[in-house]
Coordinates of C-alpha atoms in Angstrom, one line a residue:
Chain A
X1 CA 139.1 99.3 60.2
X2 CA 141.5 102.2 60.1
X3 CA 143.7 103.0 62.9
X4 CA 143.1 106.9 62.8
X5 CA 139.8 108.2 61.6
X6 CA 139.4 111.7 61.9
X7 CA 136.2 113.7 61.5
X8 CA 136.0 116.9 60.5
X9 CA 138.2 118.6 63.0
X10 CA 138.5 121.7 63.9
X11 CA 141.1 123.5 66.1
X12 CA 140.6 127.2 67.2
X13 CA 142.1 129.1 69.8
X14 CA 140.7 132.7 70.7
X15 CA 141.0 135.1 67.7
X16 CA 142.4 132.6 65.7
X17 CA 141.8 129.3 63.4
X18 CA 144.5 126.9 63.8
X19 CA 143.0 123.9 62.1
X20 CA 139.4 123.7 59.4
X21 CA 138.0 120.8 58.2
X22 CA 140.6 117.9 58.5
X23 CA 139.5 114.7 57.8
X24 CA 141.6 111.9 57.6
X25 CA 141.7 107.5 57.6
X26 CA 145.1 106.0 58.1
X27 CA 145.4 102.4 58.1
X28 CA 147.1 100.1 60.9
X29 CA 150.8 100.1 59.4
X30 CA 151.4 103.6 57.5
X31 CA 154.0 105.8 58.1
X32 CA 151.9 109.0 58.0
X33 CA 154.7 112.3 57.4
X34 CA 153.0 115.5 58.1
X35 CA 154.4 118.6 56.3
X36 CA 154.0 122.1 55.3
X37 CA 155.4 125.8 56.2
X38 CA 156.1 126.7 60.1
X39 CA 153.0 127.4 62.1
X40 CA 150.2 125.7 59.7
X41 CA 149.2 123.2 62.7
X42 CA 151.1 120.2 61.6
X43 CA 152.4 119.9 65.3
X44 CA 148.8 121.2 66.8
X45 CA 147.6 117.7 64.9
X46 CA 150.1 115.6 66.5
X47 CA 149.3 117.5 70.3
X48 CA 145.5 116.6 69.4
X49 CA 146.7 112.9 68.6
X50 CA 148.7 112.7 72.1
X51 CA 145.1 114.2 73.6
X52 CA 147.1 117.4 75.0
X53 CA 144.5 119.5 73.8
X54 CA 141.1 119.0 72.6
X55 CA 139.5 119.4 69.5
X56 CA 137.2 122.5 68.9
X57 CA 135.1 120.9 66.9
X58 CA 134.9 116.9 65.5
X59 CA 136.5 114.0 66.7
X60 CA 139.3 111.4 66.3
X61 CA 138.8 107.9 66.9
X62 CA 141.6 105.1 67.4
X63 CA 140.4 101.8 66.1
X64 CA 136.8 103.1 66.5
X65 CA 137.1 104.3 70.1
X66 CA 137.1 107.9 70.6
X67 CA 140.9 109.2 71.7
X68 CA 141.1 109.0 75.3
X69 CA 141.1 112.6 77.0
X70 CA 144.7 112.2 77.7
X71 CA 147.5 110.9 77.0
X72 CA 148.4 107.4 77.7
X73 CA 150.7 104.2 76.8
X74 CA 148.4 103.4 73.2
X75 CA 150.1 106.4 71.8
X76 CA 154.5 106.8 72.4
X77 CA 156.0 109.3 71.5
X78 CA 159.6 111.2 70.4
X79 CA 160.1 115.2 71.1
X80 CA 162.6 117.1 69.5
X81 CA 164.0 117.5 72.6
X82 CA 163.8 116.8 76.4
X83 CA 162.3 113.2 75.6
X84 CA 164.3 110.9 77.7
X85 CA 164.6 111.8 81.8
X86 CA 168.0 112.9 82.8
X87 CA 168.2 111.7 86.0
X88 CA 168.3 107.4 84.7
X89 CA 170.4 105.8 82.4
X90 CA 169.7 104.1 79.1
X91 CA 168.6 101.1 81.1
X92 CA 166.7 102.9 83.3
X93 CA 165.0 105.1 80.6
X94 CA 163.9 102.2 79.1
X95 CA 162.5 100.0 81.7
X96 CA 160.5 102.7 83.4
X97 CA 157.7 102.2 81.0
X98 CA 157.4 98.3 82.0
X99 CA 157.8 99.8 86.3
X100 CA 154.9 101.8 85.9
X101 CA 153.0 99.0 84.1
X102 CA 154.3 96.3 87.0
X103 CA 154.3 98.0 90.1
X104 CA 151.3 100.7 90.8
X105 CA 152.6 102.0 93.9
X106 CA 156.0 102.4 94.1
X107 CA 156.5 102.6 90.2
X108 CA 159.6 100.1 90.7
X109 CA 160.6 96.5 89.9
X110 CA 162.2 93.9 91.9
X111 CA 164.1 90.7 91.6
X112 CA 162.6 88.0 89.2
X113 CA 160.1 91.1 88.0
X114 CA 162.4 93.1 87.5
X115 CA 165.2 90.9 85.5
X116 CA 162.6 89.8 83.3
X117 CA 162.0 93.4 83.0
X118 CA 165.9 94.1 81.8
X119 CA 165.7 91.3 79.4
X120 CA 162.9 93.0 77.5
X121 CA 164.5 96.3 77.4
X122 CA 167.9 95.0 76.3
X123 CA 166.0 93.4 73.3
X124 CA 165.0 97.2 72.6
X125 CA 168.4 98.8 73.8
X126 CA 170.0 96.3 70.9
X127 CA 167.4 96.8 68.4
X128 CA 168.2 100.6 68.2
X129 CA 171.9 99.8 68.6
X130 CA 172.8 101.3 72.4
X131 CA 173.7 97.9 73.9
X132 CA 177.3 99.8 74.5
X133 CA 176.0 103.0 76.2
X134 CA 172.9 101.0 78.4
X135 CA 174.4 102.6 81.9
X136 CA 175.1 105.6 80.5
X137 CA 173.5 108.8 81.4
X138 CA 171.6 110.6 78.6
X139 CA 173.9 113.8 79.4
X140 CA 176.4 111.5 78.6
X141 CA 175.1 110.3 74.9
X142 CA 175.3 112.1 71.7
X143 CA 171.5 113.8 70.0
X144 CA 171.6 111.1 67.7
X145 CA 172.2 108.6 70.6
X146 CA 169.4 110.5 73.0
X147 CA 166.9 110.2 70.3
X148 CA 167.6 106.4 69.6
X149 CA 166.9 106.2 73.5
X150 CA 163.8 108.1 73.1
X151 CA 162.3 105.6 70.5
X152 CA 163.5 102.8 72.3
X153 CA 161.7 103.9 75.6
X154 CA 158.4 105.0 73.5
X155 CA 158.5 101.4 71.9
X156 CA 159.1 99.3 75.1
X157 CA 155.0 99.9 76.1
X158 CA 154.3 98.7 72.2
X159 CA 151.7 101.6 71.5
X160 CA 149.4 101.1 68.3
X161 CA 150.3 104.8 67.5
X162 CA 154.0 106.5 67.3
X163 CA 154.2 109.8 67.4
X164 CA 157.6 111.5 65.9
X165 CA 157.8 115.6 66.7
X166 CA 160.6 116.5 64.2
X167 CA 162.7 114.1 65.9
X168 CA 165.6 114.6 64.0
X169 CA 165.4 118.0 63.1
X170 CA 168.7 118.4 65.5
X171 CA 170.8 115.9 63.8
X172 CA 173.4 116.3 61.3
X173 CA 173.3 114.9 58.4
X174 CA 175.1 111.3 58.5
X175 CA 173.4 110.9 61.8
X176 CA 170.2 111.5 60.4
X177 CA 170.5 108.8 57.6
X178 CA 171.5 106.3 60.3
X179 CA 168.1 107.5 62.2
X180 CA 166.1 107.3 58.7
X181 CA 167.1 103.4 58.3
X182 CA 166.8 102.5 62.2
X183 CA 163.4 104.1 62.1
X184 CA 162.2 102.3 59.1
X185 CA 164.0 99.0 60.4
X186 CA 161.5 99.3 63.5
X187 CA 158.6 100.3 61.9
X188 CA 158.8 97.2 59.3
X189 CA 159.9 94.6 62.5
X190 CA 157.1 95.9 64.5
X191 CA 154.0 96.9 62.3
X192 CA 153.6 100.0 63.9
X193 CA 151.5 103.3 62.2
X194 CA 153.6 105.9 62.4
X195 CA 153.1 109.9 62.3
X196 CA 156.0 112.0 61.8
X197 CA 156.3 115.7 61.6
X198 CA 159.4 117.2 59.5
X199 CA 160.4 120.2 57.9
X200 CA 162.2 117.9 55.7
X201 CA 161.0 117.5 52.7
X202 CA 163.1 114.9 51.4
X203 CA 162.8 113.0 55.0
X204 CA 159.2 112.9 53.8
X205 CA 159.5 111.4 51.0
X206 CA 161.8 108.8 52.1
X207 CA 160.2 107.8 55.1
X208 CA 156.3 107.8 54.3
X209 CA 153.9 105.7 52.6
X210 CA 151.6 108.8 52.9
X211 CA 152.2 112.5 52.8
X212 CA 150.4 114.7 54.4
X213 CA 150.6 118.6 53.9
X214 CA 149.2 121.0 55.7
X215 CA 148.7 124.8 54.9
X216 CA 146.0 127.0 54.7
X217 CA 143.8 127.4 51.1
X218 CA 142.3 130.5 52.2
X219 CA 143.9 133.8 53.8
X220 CA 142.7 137.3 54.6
X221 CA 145.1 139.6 54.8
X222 CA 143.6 141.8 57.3
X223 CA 142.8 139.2 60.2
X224 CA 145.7 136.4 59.5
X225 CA 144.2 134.3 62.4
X226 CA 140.8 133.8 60.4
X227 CA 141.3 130.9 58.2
X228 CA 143.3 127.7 60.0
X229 CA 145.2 125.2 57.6
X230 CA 143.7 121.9 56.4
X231 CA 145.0 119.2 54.7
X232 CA 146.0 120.7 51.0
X233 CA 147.8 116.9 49.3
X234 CA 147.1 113.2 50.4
X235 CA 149.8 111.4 48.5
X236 CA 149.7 108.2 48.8
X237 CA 153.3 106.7 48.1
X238 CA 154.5 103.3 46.3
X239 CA 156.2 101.6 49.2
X240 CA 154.5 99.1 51.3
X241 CA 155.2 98.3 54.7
X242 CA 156.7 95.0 53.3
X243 CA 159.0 95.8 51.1
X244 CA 162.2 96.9 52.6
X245 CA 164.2 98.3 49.3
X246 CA 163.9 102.1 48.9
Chain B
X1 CA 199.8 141.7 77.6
X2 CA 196.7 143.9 76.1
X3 CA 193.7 141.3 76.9
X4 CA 190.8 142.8 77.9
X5 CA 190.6 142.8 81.6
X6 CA 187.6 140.0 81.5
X7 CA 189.7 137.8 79.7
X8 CA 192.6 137.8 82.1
X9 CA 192.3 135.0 84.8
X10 CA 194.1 134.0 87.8
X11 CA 195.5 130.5 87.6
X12 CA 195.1 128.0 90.8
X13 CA 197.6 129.4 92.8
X14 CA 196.5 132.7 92.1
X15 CA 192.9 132.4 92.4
X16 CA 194.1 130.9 96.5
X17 CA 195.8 134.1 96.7
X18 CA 193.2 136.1 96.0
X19 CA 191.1 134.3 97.5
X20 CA 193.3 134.4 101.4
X21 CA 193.8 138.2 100.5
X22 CA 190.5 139.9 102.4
X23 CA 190.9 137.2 105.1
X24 CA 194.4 138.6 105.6
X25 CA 193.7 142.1 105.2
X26 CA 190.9 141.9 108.2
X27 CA 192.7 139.8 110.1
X28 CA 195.8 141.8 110.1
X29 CA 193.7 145.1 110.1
X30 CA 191.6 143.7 113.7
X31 CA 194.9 143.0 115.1
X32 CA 196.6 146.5 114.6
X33 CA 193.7 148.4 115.7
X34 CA 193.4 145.6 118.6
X35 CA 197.4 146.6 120.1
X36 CA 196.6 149.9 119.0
X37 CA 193.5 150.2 121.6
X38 CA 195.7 148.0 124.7
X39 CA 198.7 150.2 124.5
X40 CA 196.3 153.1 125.6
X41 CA 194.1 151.3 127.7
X42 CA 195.5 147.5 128.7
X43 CA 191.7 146.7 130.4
X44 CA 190.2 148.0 126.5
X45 CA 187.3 145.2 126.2
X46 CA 186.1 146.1 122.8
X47 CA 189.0 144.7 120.4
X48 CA 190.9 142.2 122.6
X49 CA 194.1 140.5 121.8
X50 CA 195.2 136.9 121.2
X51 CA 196.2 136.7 125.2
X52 CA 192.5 137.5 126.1
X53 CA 190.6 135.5 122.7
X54 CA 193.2 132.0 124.2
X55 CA 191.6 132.4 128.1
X56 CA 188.3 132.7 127.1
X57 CA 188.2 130.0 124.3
X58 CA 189.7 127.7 127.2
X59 CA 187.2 129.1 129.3
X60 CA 184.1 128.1 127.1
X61 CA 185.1 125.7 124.9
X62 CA 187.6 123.2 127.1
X63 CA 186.6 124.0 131.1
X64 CA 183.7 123.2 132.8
X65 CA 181.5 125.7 134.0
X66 CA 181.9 126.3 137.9
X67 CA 178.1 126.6 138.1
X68 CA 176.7 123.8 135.9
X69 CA 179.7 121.3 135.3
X70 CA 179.2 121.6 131.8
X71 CA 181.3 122.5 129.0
X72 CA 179.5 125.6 127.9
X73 CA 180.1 125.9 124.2
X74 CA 179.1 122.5 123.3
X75 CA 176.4 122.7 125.5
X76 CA 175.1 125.6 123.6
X77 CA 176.1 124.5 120.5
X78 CA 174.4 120.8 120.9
X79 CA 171.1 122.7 121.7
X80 CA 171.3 125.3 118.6
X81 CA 171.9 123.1 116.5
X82 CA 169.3 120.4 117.4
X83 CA 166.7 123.6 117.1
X84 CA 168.0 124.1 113.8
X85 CA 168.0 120.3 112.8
X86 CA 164.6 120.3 114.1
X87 CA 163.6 123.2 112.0
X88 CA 165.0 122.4 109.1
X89 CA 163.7 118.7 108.7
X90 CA 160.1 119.7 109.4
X91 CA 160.9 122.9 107.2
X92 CA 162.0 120.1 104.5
X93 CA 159.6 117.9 104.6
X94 CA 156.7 120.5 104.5
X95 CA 158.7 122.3 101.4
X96 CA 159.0 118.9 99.7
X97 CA 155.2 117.8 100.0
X98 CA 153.4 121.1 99.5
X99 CA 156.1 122.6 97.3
X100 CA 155.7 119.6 94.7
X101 CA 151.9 119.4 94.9
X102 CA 151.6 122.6 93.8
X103 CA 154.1 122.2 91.1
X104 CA 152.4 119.0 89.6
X105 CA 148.8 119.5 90.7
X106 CA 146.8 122.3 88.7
X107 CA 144.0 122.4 91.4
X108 CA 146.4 121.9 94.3
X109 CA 148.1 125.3 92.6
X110 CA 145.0 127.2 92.3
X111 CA 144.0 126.4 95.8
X112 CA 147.2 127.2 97.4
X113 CA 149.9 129.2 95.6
X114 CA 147.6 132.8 96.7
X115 CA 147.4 131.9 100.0
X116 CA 151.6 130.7 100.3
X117 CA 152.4 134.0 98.4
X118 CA 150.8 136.1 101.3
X119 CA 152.1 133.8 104.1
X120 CA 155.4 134.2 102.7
X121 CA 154.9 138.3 103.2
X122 CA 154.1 137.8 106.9
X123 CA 157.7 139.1 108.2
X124 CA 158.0 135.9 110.8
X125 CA 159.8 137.9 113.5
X126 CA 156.6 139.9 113.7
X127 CA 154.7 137.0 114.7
X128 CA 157.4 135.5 117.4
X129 CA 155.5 136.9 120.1
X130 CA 152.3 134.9 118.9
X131 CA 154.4 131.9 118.5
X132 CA 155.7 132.8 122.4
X133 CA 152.3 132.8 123.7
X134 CA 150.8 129.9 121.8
X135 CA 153.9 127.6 121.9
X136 CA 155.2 128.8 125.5
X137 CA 159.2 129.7 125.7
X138 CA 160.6 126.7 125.4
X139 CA 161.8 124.8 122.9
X140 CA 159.1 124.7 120.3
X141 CA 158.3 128.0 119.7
X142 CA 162.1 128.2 118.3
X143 CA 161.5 125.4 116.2
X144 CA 158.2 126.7 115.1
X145 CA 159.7 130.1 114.4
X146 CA 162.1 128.4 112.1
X147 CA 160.1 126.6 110.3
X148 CA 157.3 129.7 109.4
X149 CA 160.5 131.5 108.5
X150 CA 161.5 129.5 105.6
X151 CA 158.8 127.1 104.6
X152 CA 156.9 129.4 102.5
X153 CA 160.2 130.0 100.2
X154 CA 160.9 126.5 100.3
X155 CA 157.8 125.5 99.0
X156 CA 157.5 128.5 96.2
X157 CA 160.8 127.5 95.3
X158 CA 160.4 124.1 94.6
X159 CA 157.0 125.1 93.1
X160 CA 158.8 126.9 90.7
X161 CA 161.6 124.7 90.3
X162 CA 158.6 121.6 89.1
X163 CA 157.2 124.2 87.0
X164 CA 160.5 124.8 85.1
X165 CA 160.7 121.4 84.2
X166 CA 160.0 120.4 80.2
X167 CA 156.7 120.0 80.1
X168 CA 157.9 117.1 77.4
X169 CA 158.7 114.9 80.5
X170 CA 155.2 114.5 82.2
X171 CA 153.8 114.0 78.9
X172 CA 156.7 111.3 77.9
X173 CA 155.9 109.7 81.3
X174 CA 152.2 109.7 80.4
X175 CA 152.5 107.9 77.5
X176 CA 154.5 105.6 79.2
X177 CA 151.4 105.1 81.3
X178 CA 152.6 106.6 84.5
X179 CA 149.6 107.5 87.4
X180 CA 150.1 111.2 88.8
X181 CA 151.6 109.4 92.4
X182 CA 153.6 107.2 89.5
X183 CA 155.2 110.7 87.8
X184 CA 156.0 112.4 91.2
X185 CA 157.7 109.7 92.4
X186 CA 159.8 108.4 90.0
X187 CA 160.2 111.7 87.6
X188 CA 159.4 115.0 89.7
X189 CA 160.9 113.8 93.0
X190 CA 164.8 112.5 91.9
X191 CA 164.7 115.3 89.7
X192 CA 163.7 118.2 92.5
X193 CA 165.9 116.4 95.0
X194 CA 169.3 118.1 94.4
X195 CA 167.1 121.4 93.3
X196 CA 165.9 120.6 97.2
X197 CA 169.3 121.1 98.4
X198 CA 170.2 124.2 96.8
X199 CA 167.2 125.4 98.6
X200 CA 168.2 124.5 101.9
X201 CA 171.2 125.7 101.3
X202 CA 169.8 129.2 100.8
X203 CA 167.9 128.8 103.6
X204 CA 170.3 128.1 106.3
X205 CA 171.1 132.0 106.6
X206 CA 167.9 132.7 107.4
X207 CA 167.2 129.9 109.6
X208 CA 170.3 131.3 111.7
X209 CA 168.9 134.3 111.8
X210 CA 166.1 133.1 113.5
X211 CA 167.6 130.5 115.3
X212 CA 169.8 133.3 117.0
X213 CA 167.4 135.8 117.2
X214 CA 164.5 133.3 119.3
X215 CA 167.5 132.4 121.5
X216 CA 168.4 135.7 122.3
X217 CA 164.8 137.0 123.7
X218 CA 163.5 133.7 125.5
X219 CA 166.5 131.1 126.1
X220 CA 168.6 129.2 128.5
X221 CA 171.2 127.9 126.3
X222 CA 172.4 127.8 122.8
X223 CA 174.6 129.9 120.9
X224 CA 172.8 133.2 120.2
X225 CA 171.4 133.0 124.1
X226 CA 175.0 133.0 125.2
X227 CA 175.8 135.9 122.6
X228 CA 173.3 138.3 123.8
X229 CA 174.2 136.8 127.5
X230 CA 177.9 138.1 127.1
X231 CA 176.7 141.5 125.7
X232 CA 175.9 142.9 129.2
X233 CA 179.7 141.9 130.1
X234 CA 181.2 143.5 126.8
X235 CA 182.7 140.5 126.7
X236 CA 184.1 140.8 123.3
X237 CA 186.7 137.7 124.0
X238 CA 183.6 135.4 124.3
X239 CA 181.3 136.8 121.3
X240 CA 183.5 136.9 118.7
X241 CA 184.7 133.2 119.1
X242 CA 181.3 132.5 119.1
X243 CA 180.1 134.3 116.0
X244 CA 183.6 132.4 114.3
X245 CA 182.0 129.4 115.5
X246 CA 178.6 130.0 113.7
X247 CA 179.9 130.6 110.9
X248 CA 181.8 128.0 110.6
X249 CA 178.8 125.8 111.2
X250 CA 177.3 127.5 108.7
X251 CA 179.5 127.0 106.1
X252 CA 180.4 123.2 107.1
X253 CA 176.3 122.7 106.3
X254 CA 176.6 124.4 102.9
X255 CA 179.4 122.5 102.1
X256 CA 177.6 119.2 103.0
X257 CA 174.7 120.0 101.0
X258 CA 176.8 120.8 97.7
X259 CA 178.7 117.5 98.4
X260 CA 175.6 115.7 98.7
X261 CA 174.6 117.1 95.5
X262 CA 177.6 115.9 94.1
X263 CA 178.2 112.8 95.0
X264 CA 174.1 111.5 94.6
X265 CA 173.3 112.9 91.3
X266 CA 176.0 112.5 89.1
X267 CA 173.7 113.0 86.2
X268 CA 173.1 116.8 87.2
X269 CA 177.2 117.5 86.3
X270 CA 176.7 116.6 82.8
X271 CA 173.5 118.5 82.1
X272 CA 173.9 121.3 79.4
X273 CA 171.6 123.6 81.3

């Protein structure tokens, strides 16, 4: 069964078509990269993903289910920016997603709850290499190091669905090739299906086992806002989630 | 030597200097004017000297009062500022609740921001004399008075400061599968704590204000009673002490607040923004 099945969506705002006729399977394990020129909707499909807005028209369904009508722990995800709270540290950051699973009330663990707690996150913290900076406070870390926080706290809930906003379009180079080999480290340890969206091209390609590009096929000069973009090229690539050389 | 003069800055001891300067120059200027006025006249009450200031700090501040046995400064200034304390905290706590509710809930927002915009129109010394007649002359209409006065900016304030946060966060903390109690208490309330501060901070004139003005019309102690008290004396030696004195209250409570800011969110130095 596919992991993402969309149906004939259809995004419109007042006076203008965002999104036409998408329709789209992904299987549990891709890494899906969305591209395409600014403001053809690839991050309007990723907000309708999270469920922070609604279709117009057609559906989405996660493993069969319609999406839920907002967002919720089966879907993480990593903004460009502001995606990790200021006021905790790496630790913190981390194991808040396991406090608001543990404790309803107070949204805080304690004792045996909550060291059992800090030995799951540290696994994460390690995984995406921050075991040095895990009291720090993200004002404190560098972009690449904030983002690497921001996957590790998306991950720690273990969502079916990861959602990546151009998450490192604010890195320099170097730092993003470090980011480009944790991310497909994680997403080969953990089998998760992945949707990323970059204005880099070649981040697309090295990243994806499917590209996805958006833009619009049809345009009237006179009223811009009257055709939306679809889904123009579905290329499949060669790499499987298996094999790790690339 | 030809920097522009926005680039050109005083160093430390400079900035102390300039900082001292207006201090000294009032100071100084109050004093002249002061001998000026008691050469002609040496019974002038309206700028006394040092001699006449030292008797009547005594006289307040360190002797007990012939009539009531107390010491009538602290007296005055125990019961001002327990108005004020009063005030403040149920001022606080009102700000906190209602000011992040509407921030975080939409229908909370729809249902209330109209009505808190009006409220906060309502000039509260207009309504003093309602608070006199429905809270009687004592002690809670002061309190009460406070509070009206600077609640509704409190809470708009904090509304606004929720509001300005990334809306990222609360969908991050969705995701992470936080409840709405869940996101307010472990994201929107650390993070609109320290903005709280800087709210009371800018609140604490106008609390004074009210503080001193309630005291002055219906009072039988605290600081701005004893003010207004002196006033039919022109006792000049006794009011400007006083006024010192509040404002150096003042200013010790602003300084706590930005040290409490400090030293409990050492996260907020760091931030970019």
């Amino acid at each position: 069964m596919s992991r993402i099945s969309v149906r004939n969506l259809w995004m419109e705002y007042p006076g203008q078509i965002v999104l036409e006729r998408i329709n789209l399977e992904v299987a549990p394990g891709e890494f899906c990269v969305l591209i395409g020129p600014s403001g053809c909707g690839k991050t309007t499909f990723l907000r309708l993903l999270l469920s922070m807005e609604v279709p117009t028209r057609g559906e989405i369904l996660l493993d069969g289910e319609r999406l839920p009508a907002e967002p919720g722990p089966d879907r993480g995800v990593v903004f460009q920016r502001y995606s990790v709270f200021p006021h905790l540290t790496v630790i913190q950051n981390v194991i808040l997603g396991l406090e608001f699973a543990g404790s309803r009330m107070l949204g805080k663990l304690y004792g045996a709850a909550r060291r059992r707690a800090i030995e799951d996150a540290d696994q994460v913290i390690e995984a995406v290499g921050l075991n040095a900076s895990r009291d720090k406070y993200p004002a404190q870390l560098s972009g690449g190091m904030q983002q690497r926080l921001a996957i590790a706290q998306a991950l720690i809930r273990k969502p079916k669905l990861l959602l990546l906003d151009e998450p490192f379009g604010a890195l320099d180079p170097g730092t993003k090739h470090q980011m480009h080999d944790l991310i497909i480290r994680l997403w080969q340890e953990q089998q998760i299906t992945i949707f990323m969206v970059t204005h880099d091209l070649k981040e697309g390609f090295t990243l994806a086992t499917r590209v996805l590009t958006f833009d619009k096929v049809r345009t009237d000069p006179d009223a811009p806002g009257a055709y939306g973009a679809t889904i123009t090229f579905d290329l499949p690539l060669e790499r499987r989630p298996s094999d790790g050389s690339r | 030597m030809s920097r522009r003069l926005i680039n050109r800055r005083p160093d430390r001891g400079g900035r102390i200097a300039w900082g001292a300067f207006p201090f000294i120059v009032a100071i100084v200027a109050y004093f002249v004017f002061s001998a000026l006025r008691l050469a002609d006249n040496p019974n002038d009450k309206l700028l006394p000297g040092l001699a006449s200031f030292g008797a009547a700090i005594h006289r307040m501040a360190f002797a007990q009062d012939v009539r009531t046995g107390e010491i009538l400064l602290w007296m005055d200034t125990l019961a001002s500022l327990r108005r004020l304390a009063m005030g403040l905290a149920v001022a606080t706590v009102l700000g906190l609740i209602f000011g992040i509710a509407t921030g975080v809930i939409p229908y909370v927002q729809a249902g209330l921001s109209p009505f808190i915009a009006v409220l906060s129109m309502v000039p509260p010394m207009a309504i003093l004399p309602i608070l006199f007649i429905v809270f009687g002359l004592d002690e809670l209409s002061k309190v009460v008075l406070i509070v009206v006065g600077i609640t509704p900016f409190l809470i708009r304030d904090l509304a606004m400061r929720v509001g300005d946060m990334p809306g990222e966060l609360l969908i991050k903390a969705q995701t992470l599968g936080a409840s709405t109690w869940q996101i307010i208490l472990r994201v929107v309330l650390p993070q609109i704590t320290p903005r709280l501060a800087d709210a009371i901070r800018l609140s604490l004139g106008p609390a004074w204000l009210f503080l001193i003005s309630a005291e002055a019309i219906a009072a039988t102690d605290g600081l701005g009673y004893r003010i207004f008290l002196m006033r039919r004396y022109l006792a000049m030696d006794v009011i400007l002490p006083y006024v010192a004195w509040i404002t150096l209250l003042a200013f010790l409570m602003d300084w706590v607040l930005r040290l409490f800011n400090r030293r409990f969110f050492p996260w907020l130095k760091n931030e970019g923004s």
